CSV table of C-alpha atoms and ligand atoms in Angstrom, one decimal:
chain,number,residue,atom,x,y,z
A,2,MET,CA,-15.6,1.8,20.6
A,3,LYS,CA,-12.5,0.9,18.5
A,4,ASN,CA,-10.7,3.6,16.5
A,5,ARG,CA,-11.3,3.4,12.8
A,6,ILE,CA,-8.5,2.9,10.3
A,7,PHE,CA,-8.6,3.2,6.5
A,8,SER,CA,-6.0,2.3,3.9
A,9,GLY,CA,-5.9,1.6,0.2
A,10,ILE,CA,-3.8,0.0,-2.6
A,11,GLN,CA,-3.9,0.6,-6.3
A,12,PRO,CA,-4.8,-2.2,-8.7
A,13,SER,CA,-2.0,-1.4,-11.0
A,14,GLY,CA,0.2,-4.5,-11.4
A,15,ASP,CA,1.8,-7.2,-9.4
A,16,ILE,CA,1.6,-6.8,-5.5
A,17,HIS,CA,5.2,-6.9,-4.3
A,18,ILE,CA,6.9,-7.7,-1.0
A,19,GLY,CA,7.4,-3.9,-0.4
A,20,ASN,CA,3.6,-3.5,-0.3
A,21,TYR,CA,3.3,-6.7,1.8
A,22,ILE,CA,5.8,-5.8,4.4
A,23,GLY,CA,5.2,-1.9,4.4
A,24,ALA,CA,1.4,-2.1,4.3
A,25,ILE,CA,-0.7,-5.2,3.9
A,26,ARG,CA,0.9,-7.3,6.6
A,27,ASN,CA,0.4,-4.4,9.1
A,28,TRP,CA,-3.2,-4.2,8.0
A,29,ALA,CA,-3.8,-7.8,8.7
A,30,GLN,CA,-2.2,-7.4,12.2
A,31,MET,CA,-4.4,-4.4,13.1
A,32,MET,CA,-7.8,-6.0,12.4
A,33,ASP,CA,-8.5,-7.1,16.1
A,34,ASP,CA,-7.7,-3.7,17.6
A,35,TYR,CA,-9.3,-1.4,15.1
A,36,GLU,CA,-12.4,-1.0,13.0
A,37,CYS,CA,-10.7,-1.6,9.7
A,38,ILE,CA,-11.8,-0.4,6.2
A,39,PHE,CA,-9.5,-1.4,3.3
A,40,CYS,CA,-9.9,-0.5,-0.3
A,41,ILE,CA,-8.7,-1.3,-3.8
A,42,VAL,CA,-8.4,2.3,-5.2
A,43,ASP,CA,-9.3,1.8,-8.8
A,44,TYR,CA,-10.0,5.6,-9.5
A,45,HIS,CA,-6.5,6.3,-8.3
A,46,ALA,CA,-5.0,3.9,-10.9
A,47,MET,CA,-6.8,5.8,-13.6
A,48,ALA,CA,-4.5,8.8,-13.2
A,49,GLY,CA,-1.5,6.6,-14.5
A,50,LYS,CA,-1.2,4.3,-17.4
A,51,TYR,CA,-3.9,1.8,-17.3
A,52,ASP,CA,-5.8,-0.5,-19.8
A,53,PRO,CA,-9.6,-0.4,-19.5
A,54,LYS,CA,-9.7,-3.8,-21.0
A,55,ILE,CA,-7.9,-5.4,-18.1
A,56,LEU,CA,-8.9,-3.1,-15.3
A,57,GLN,CA,-11.4,-5.6,-13.9
A,58,GLN,CA,-8.8,-8.4,-14.0
A,59,ARG,CA,-6.3,-6.2,-12.1
A,60,ILE,CA,-8.9,-5.4,-9.5
A,61,MET,CA,-9.7,-9.0,-8.9
A,62,GLU,CA,-6.0,-9.9,-8.8
A,63,ALA,CA,-5.3,-7.1,-6.2
A,64,ALA,CA,-8.3,-8.2,-4.2
A,65,THR,CA,-7.3,-11.8,-4.3
A,66,VAL,CA,-3.7,-11.2,-3.2
A,67,ASN,CA,-4.9,-8.9,-0.3
A,68,ILE,CA,-7.2,-11.5,1.1
A,69,ALA,CA,-4.5,-14.2,0.5
A,70,CYS,CA,-2.1,-12.0,2.5
A,71,GLY,CA,-4.4,-12.0,5.5
A,72,LEU,CA,-7.3,-9.5,5.1
A,73,ASP,CA,-10.2,-11.2,6.7
A,74,PRO,CA,-13.6,-10.1,5.6
A,75,ASP,CA,-15.2,-11.0,9.0
A,76,ARG,CA,-12.9,-8.5,10.7
A,77,CYS,CA,-12.7,-5.7,8.2
A,78,ALA,CA,-14.7,-4.1,5.3
A,79,PHE,CA,-12.8,-4.7,2.1
A,80,PHE,CA,-14.2,-3.2,-1.1
A,81,VAL,CA,-13.5,-1.3,-4.5
A,82,GLN,CA,-13.3,2.4,-4.4
A,83,SER,CA,-15.5,3.0,-7.4
A,84,HIS,CA,-18.3,1.0,-5.8
A,85,VAL,CA,-18.8,3.6,-3.2
A,86,ILE,CA,-19.3,6.6,-5.5
A,87,GLU,CA,-19.6,9.1,-2.6
A,88,HIS,CA,-15.7,9.2,-2.5
A,89,THR,CA,-15.8,11.2,-5.8
A,90,GLU,CA,-18.5,13.6,-4.6
A,91,LEU,CA,-16.4,14.4,-1.4
A,92,THR,CA,-13.4,14.9,-3.6
A,93,TRP,CA,-15.2,17.7,-5.5
A,94,MET,CA,-16.1,19.4,-2.2
A,95,PHE,CA,-12.4,19.0,-1.0
A,96,ASN,CA,-11.1,20.3,-4.3
A,97,CYS,CA,-12.8,23.6,-3.5
A,98,VAL,CA,-10.9,24.0,-0.3
A,99,THR,CA,-7.5,22.8,-1.4
A,100,PRO,CA,-4.9,25.3,-2.6
A,101,ILE,CA,-3.5,24.2,-5.9
A,102,GLY,CA,0.1,25.1,-4.7
A,103,GLU,CA,-0.1,22.4,-2.1
A,104,LEU,CA,-0.8,19.8,-4.7
A,105,GLN,CA,2.0,21.0,-7.0
A,106,ARG,CA,4.6,20.6,-4.3
A,107,MET,CA,3.8,16.9,-3.6
A,108,THR,CA,6.9,14.7,-4.2
A,109,GLN,CA,4.9,12.0,-5.8
A,110,PHE,CA,3.2,14.4,-8.3
A,111,LYS,CA,6.6,15.7,-9.3
A,112,ASP,CA,8.1,12.2,-9.6
A,113,LYS,CA,5.1,10.8,-11.6
A,114,SER,CA,5.0,13.9,-13.8
A,115,LYS,CA,8.6,13.1,-14.8
A,116,HIS,CA,7.8,9.4,-15.3
A,117,GLN,CA,4.7,10.0,-17.4
A,118,ASN,CA,5.7,13.3,-18.9
A,119,GLN,CA,3.2,12.8,-21.9
A,120,ASN,CA,0.3,12.4,-19.6
A,121,ILE,CA,0.5,15.0,-16.8
A,122,ASN,CA,-3.3,15.0,-16.3
A,123,VAL,CA,-5.4,16.8,-13.6
A,124,GLY,CA,-6.1,13.5,-11.9
A,125,LEU,CA,-2.4,13.1,-11.2
A,126,LEU,CA,-2.4,16.4,-9.5
A,127,ASP,CA,-5.7,15.8,-7.7
A,128,TYR,CA,-4.7,12.3,-6.6
A,129,PRO,CA,-4.1,13.4,-2.9
A,130,VAL,CA,-7.5,15.0,-2.7
A,131,LEU,CA,-9.2,11.9,-3.7
A,132,MET,CA,-7.1,10.1,-1.2
A,133,ALA,CA,-8.1,12.5,1.5
A,134,ALA,CA,-11.8,11.9,0.5
A,135,ASP,CA,-11.2,8.1,0.8
A,136,ILE,CA,-9.9,8.5,4.4
A,137,LEU,CA,-12.3,11.3,5.7
A,138,ILE,CA,-15.5,10.0,4.2
A,139,TYR,CA,-15.1,7.3,6.9
A,140,LYS,CA,-13.8,9.8,9.5
A,141,ALA,CA,-10.9,7.4,9.9
A,142,GLU,CA,-8.3,8.4,12.5
A,143,ILE,CA,-5.4,6.2,11.6
A,144,VAL,CA,-4.0,5.4,8.2
A,145,PRO,CA,-1.4,2.6,8.0
A,146,VAL,CA,0.8,3.2,5.0
A,147,GLY,CA,4.4,3.0,3.8
A,148,GLU,CA,6.7,6.1,4.1
A,149,ASP,CA,6.0,7.3,0.5
A,150,GLN,CA,2.4,8.2,1.6
A,151,ILE,CA,3.3,10.4,4.6
A,152,GLN,CA,3.2,13.7,2.7
A,153,HIS,CA,-0.3,12.8,1.3
A,154,ILE,CA,-1.6,12.1,4.9
A,155,GLU,CA,-0.2,15.5,6.1
A,156,LEU,CA,-2.2,17.1,3.2
A,157,CYS,CA,-5.3,15.1,4.2
A,158,ARG,CA,-4.9,16.6,7.7
A,159,GLU,CA,-4.7,20.1,6.2
A,160,ILE,CA,-7.8,19.5,4.1
A,161,ALA,CA,-9.7,18.4,7.2
A,162,ARG,CA,-8.5,21.5,9.0
A,163,LYS,CA,-9.5,23.8,6.2
A,164,PHE,CA,-12.9,22.1,5.8
A,165,ASN,CA,-13.7,22.3,9.4
A,166,ALA,CA,-12.6,25.9,9.7
A,167,THR,CA,-14.8,26.8,6.7
A,168,PHE,CA,-17.9,24.7,7.3
A,169,GLY,CA,-17.8,23.7,10.9
A,170,GLU,CA,-16.2,20.9,12.8
A,171,THR,CA,-16.8,17.7,10.7
A,172,PHE,CA,-13.7,15.6,10.2
A,173,PRO,CA,-10.9,14.2,12.4
A,174,GLU,CA,-7.3,14.8,11.5
A,175,PRO,CA,-6.0,11.3,10.7
A,176,GLN,CA,-2.5,10.2,11.8
A,177,ALA,CA,-0.3,8.0,9.5
A,178,HIS,CA,0.7,4.8,11.1
A,179,LEU,CA,4.1,3.4,9.9
A,180,GLY,CA,5.3,0.0,10.6
A,181,LYS,CA,8.9,-0.9,11.5
A,182,HIS,CA,9.8,-1.5,7.8
A,183,LYS,CA,8.3,1.6,6.2
A,184,ARG,CA,10.5,1.7,3.1
A,185,ILE,CA,11.5,-1.5,1.5
A,186,MET,CA,14.3,-1.0,-1.2
A,187,GLY,CA,14.2,-2.6,-4.6
A,188,LEU,CA,16.5,-5.3,-5.8
A,189,ASP,CA,18.7,-2.6,-7.2
A,190,GLY,CA,19.4,-1.5,-3.7
A,191,LYS,CA,19.1,2.2,-4.8
A,192,ASN,CA,15.4,2.9,-5.2
A,193,LYS,CA,12.3,2.1,-3.3
A,194,MET,CA,10.7,-1.2,-4.4
A,195,SER,CA,8.1,-0.4,-6.8
A,196,LYS,CA,5.9,-1.7,-9.6
A,197,SER,CA,7.0,0.9,-12.1
A,198,LEU,CA,10.7,0.4,-11.6
A,199,ASN,CA,10.5,-3.4,-12.0
A,200,ASN,CA,12.8,-3.9,-9.1
A,201,TYR,CA,10.7,-6.0,-7.1
A,202,ILE,CA,9.8,-9.5,-5.8
A,203,GLY,CA,6.1,-10.3,-6.5
A,204,VAL,CA,4.1,-11.8,-3.6
A,205,LEU,CA,3.0,-14.4,-6.3
A,206,ASP,CA,6.4,-15.0,-7.9
A,207,THR,CA,7.3,-18.7,-7.8
A,208,ASP,CA,10.4,-19.9,-5.7
A,209,ASP,CA,12.4,-20.2,-9.0
A,210,GLU,CA,11.5,-16.7,-10.2
A,211,ILE,CA,12.4,-15.4,-6.8
A,212,TRP,CA,15.8,-17.2,-6.8
A,213,LYS,CA,16.6,-15.7,-10.3
A,214,LYS,CA,15.8,-12.2,-9.0
A,215,LEU,CA,17.7,-12.7,-5.7
A,216,LYS,CA,20.9,-14.0,-7.6
A,217,SER,CA,21.4,-10.6,-9.3
A,218,ALA,CA,20.2,-8.4,-6.3
A,219,PHE,CA,22.5,-5.8,-5.0
A,220,THR,CA,24.3,-6.3,-1.6
A,221,ASP,CA,26.9,-4.3,0.3
A,222,GLU,CA,29.0,-3.0,-2.8
A,223,ASN,CA,32.2,-2.7,-0.8
A,224,ARG,CA,32.3,-6.4,-0.2
A,225,ILE,CA,34.2,-8.0,-3.1
A,226,LYS,CA,35.5,-11.4,-1.8
A,227,LYS,CA,33.4,-13.9,0.1
A,228,THR,CA,35.7,-13.6,3.1
A,229,ASP,CA,35.6,-9.7,3.2
A,230,PRO,CA,33.7,-8.5,6.2
A,231,GLY,CA,30.4,-7.1,5.1
A,232,ASN,CA,28.1,-4.4,6.6
A,233,PRO,CA,24.6,-5.5,7.1
A,234,ASP,CA,23.6,-2.0,8.0
A,235,ILE,CA,23.9,-1.0,4.3
A,236,CYS,CA,23.0,-4.3,2.7
A,237,ASN,CA,19.5,-4.6,1.2
A,238,ILE,CA,19.5,-8.5,1.5
A,239,TYR,CA,20.0,-8.0,5.2
A,240,SER,CA,17.1,-5.5,5.5
A,241,LEU,CA,14.9,-8.1,3.9
A,242,HIS,CA,16.1,-10.7,6.4
A,243,ASP,CA,15.2,-8.2,9.1
A,244,ALA,CA,11.7,-7.9,7.8
A,245,LEU,CA,11.0,-11.6,7.1
A,246,SER,CA,13.4,-14.0,8.8
A,247,GLU,CA,13.1,-15.7,12.2
A,248,ALA,CA,15.0,-13.9,15.0
A,249,ASP,CA,17.8,-16.5,15.2
A,250,THR,CA,18.5,-16.3,11.5
A,251,ILE,CA,18.6,-12.5,11.6
A,252,SER,CA,21.2,-12.5,14.3
A,253,GLU,CA,23.3,-15.2,12.8
A,254,VAL,CA,23.3,-13.6,9.4
A,255,ASN,CA,24.1,-10.2,11.0
A,256,GLN,CA,27.1,-11.6,13.0
A,257,ASP,CA,28.5,-14.0,10.2
A,258,CYS,CA,28.4,-11.2,7.6
A,259,ARG,CA,30.4,-8.8,9.7
A,260,LYS,CA,33.0,-11.4,10.3
A,261,GLY,CA,33.1,-12.6,6.6
A,262,ARG,CA,31.8,-16.0,7.8
A,263,ILE,CA,28.9,-16.1,5.4
A,264,GLY,CA,29.0,-15.3,1.7
A,265,CYS,CA,26.4,-13.2,-0.1
A,266,VAL,CA,25.1,-16.3,-2.0
A,267,ASP,CA,24.5,-18.3,1.2
A,268,CYS,CA,22.9,-15.2,2.8
A,269,LYS,CA,20.6,-15.0,-0.2
A,270,LYS,CA,19.8,-18.6,0.0
A,271,LYS,CA,18.7,-18.2,3.6
A,272,LEU,CA,16.5,-15.3,2.5
A,273,HIS,CA,15.0,-17.4,-0.2
A,274,GLN,CA,14.0,-19.9,2.4
A,275,SER,CA,12.4,-17.2,4.6
A,276,LEU,CA,10.5,-15.8,1.5
A,277,SER,CA,9.3,-19.3,0.6
A,278,PHE,CA,8.1,-19.9,4.2
A,279,HIS,CA,6.1,-16.7,4.1
A,280,LEU,CA,4.8,-16.7,0.6
A,281,THR,CA,3.9,-20.4,0.1
A,282,PRO,CA,0.7,-20.2,2.1
A,283,ILE,CA,-0.1,-16.9,0.5
A,284,ARG,CA,0.3,-18.3,-3.0
A,285,ASP,CA,-1.8,-21.4,-2.1
A,286,LYS,CA,-4.6,-19.3,-0.7
A,287,ALA,CA,-4.4,-17.0,-3.7
A,288,ASP,CA,-4.6,-20.0,-6.1
A,289,PHE,CA,-7.7,-21.2,-4.3
A,290,LEU,CA,-9.4,-17.8,-4.6
A,291,PHE,CA,-8.4,-17.5,-8.3
A,292,ASN,CA,-10.3,-20.7,-8.8
A,293,ASN,CA,-13.2,-19.4,-6.8
A,294,PRO,CA,-13.6,-15.7,-8.0
A,295,ASP,CA,-17.2,-15.6,-6.8
A,296,LYS,CA,-16.0,-15.8,-3.2
A,297,VAL,CA,-13.9,-12.7,-3.8
A,298,GLN,CA,-16.6,-10.9,-5.5
A,299,GLU,CA,-19.0,-11.6,-2.6
A,300,ILE,CA,-16.4,-10.2,-0.1
A,301,LEU,CA,-16.1,-7.0,-2.1
A,302,LYS,CA,-19.9,-6.7,-2.4
A,303,GLN,CA,-20.4,-7.1,1.3
A,304,GLY,CA,-17.5,-4.7,2.0
A,305,ALA,CA,-19.0,-2.1,-0.3
A,306,MET,CA,-22.4,-2.3,1.4
A,307,LYS,CA,-20.9,-1.8,4.8
A,308,SER,CA,-18.8,1.1,3.7
A,309,LYS,CA,-21.5,2.7,1.6
A,310,LYS,CA,-23.6,3.1,4.7
A,311,ILE,CA,-21.0,5.2,6.5
A,312,ALA,CA,-20.1,7.1,3.3
A,313,GLU,CA,-23.7,8.1,2.8
A,314,GLU,CA,-24.1,9.3,6.3
A,315,THR,CA,-21.1,11.4,6.0
A,316,MET,CA,-22.3,12.9,2.7
A,317,ARG,CA,-25.6,13.8,4.2
A,318,GLU,CA,-23.8,15.7,6.9
A,319,VAL,CA,-21.4,17.4,4.5
A,320,ARG,CA,-24.2,18.4,2.0
A,321,ILE,CA,-26.0,20.1,4.8
A,322,LYS,CA,-22.9,21.9,6.1
A,323,THR,CA,-21.9,23.1,2.7
A,324,GLY,CA,-25.4,24.3,1.9
A,325,PHE,CA,-26.5,21.7,-0.6
A,326,ARG,CA,-29.7,19.7,-0.2
B,411,AMP,P1,0.7,1.2,-4.0
B,411,AMP,O1,1.3,0.1,-4.5
B,411,AMP,O2,1.5,2.5,-4.4
B,411,AMP,O3,-0.7,1.4,-4.1
B,411,AMP,O4,1.0,1.1,-2.4
B,411,AMP,C1,0.2,0.4,-1.5
B,411,AMP,C2,0.8,0.5,0.0
B,411,AMP,O5,2.1,-0.1,-0.1
B,411,AMP,C3,1.1,1.9,0.5
B,411,AMP,O6,0.7,2.0,1.9
B,411,AMP,C4,2.5,2.2,0.2
B,411,AMP,O7,3.0,3.1,1.1
B,411,AMP,C5,3.1,0.8,0.5
B,411,AMP,N1,4.4,0.7,-0.2
B,411,AMP,C6,4.6,0.7,-1.6
B,411,AMP,N2,5.8,0.5,-1.9
B,411,AMP,C7,6.5,0.3,-0.7
B,411,AMP,C8,7.9,0.0,-0.4
B,411,AMP,N3,8.8,-0.1,-1.2
B,411,AMP,N4,8.2,-0.1,1.0
B,411,AMP,C9,7.2,0.1,2.0
B,411,AMP,N5,5.9,0.3,1.7
B,411,AMP,C10,5.5,0.4,0.4
B,412,LIG,N1,-2.0,6.6,-2.6
B,412,LIG,C1,-1.9,5.3,-2.0
B,412,LIG,C2,-0.7,4.6,-2.7
B,412,LIG,O1,-0.3,4.9,-3.8
B,412,LIG,C3,-3.1,4.5,-2.2
B,412,LIG,C4,-4.3,5.2,-1.5
B,412,LIG,C5,-5.3,5.8,-2.1
B,412,LIG,C6,-4.5,5.2,-0.1
B,412,LIG,N2,-6.2,6.3,-1.1
B,412,LIG,C7,-5.7,6.0,0.1
B,412,LIG,C8,-3.7,4.9,1.0
B,412,LIG,C9,-6.2,6.4,1.4
B,412,LIG,C10,-4.2,5.2,2.3
B,412,LIG,C11,-5.4,5.9,2.5
B,412,LIG,O2,-0.1,3.8,-2.1
């Protein structure tokens, strides 16, 4: 029996290379060794700014890009959260064992409350409880995510413990799984790459768009002249090389930068080539799927059917344990 993993991504705008390197690429690599369930978490997106008129379009875009990045429907279940309605029922049950103080101290809640201070809704606070329900309804043991989600996974473990202690052993305590590149920085070199800060390279950006963004991207700020030695350890462009380039390019750039033998523009050009190498096949596959949306819809439908079976079974058990029939 393979261990089960679960992970999710919001349909809230362009999927960027931070998502790809920090999450989706790892998911694609785990499909042979684990039983995998991956999800477009549309209810999560509702806690932030979203437009109901284009929600379905966003869901289709996110699904298409994930499949183009390597999710293979024959080796995973891939579906839309709101199609398996049991997630929300379990969320309610978990709400009733989650201390409100735990939710108020979540870093992401605090950050997003600042960011959307006119709309600090209960959903924003409750977000990690829905996330715990996403994971635990499948009794998933491993959750591959980027570093920003660690605190939420810890809370998920606490919710599992609390539920088990109150109603009897039911859920495992899932572990977060972090890849080597768990926090990709944005092009500003200061903040995490994210949709909301607009400091990202999109997986579907064209080569021209990427070059425009790379040209103004921050590098090692202490390096003024081309011949100054640079420090790759603090250079964001180098960290992207480390995540995406071939081993010999990485070591060449590393050594040449320290000796002032390669300038930032040439280093960026090499990165541009690596990005093009990675993203061209993804963009081609995405183009094909955008022209064949019925294929994507069928994948999501099959994924929801597979997942729903497991979710229903868990909810039967949970209803009995909590005294509901
Ligand atoms: P989101 O776009 O917030 O739904 O995130 C989807 C997945 O991508 C989650 O596992 C995040 O942890 C991961 N992720 C998002 N931004 C980054 C980043 N800048 N670096 C690494 N992983 C990220
Ligand atoms: N909160 C995650 C994010 O913003 C997305 C998510 C929702 C998720 N439910 C999940 C990730 C369950 C892992 C497991 O990135």
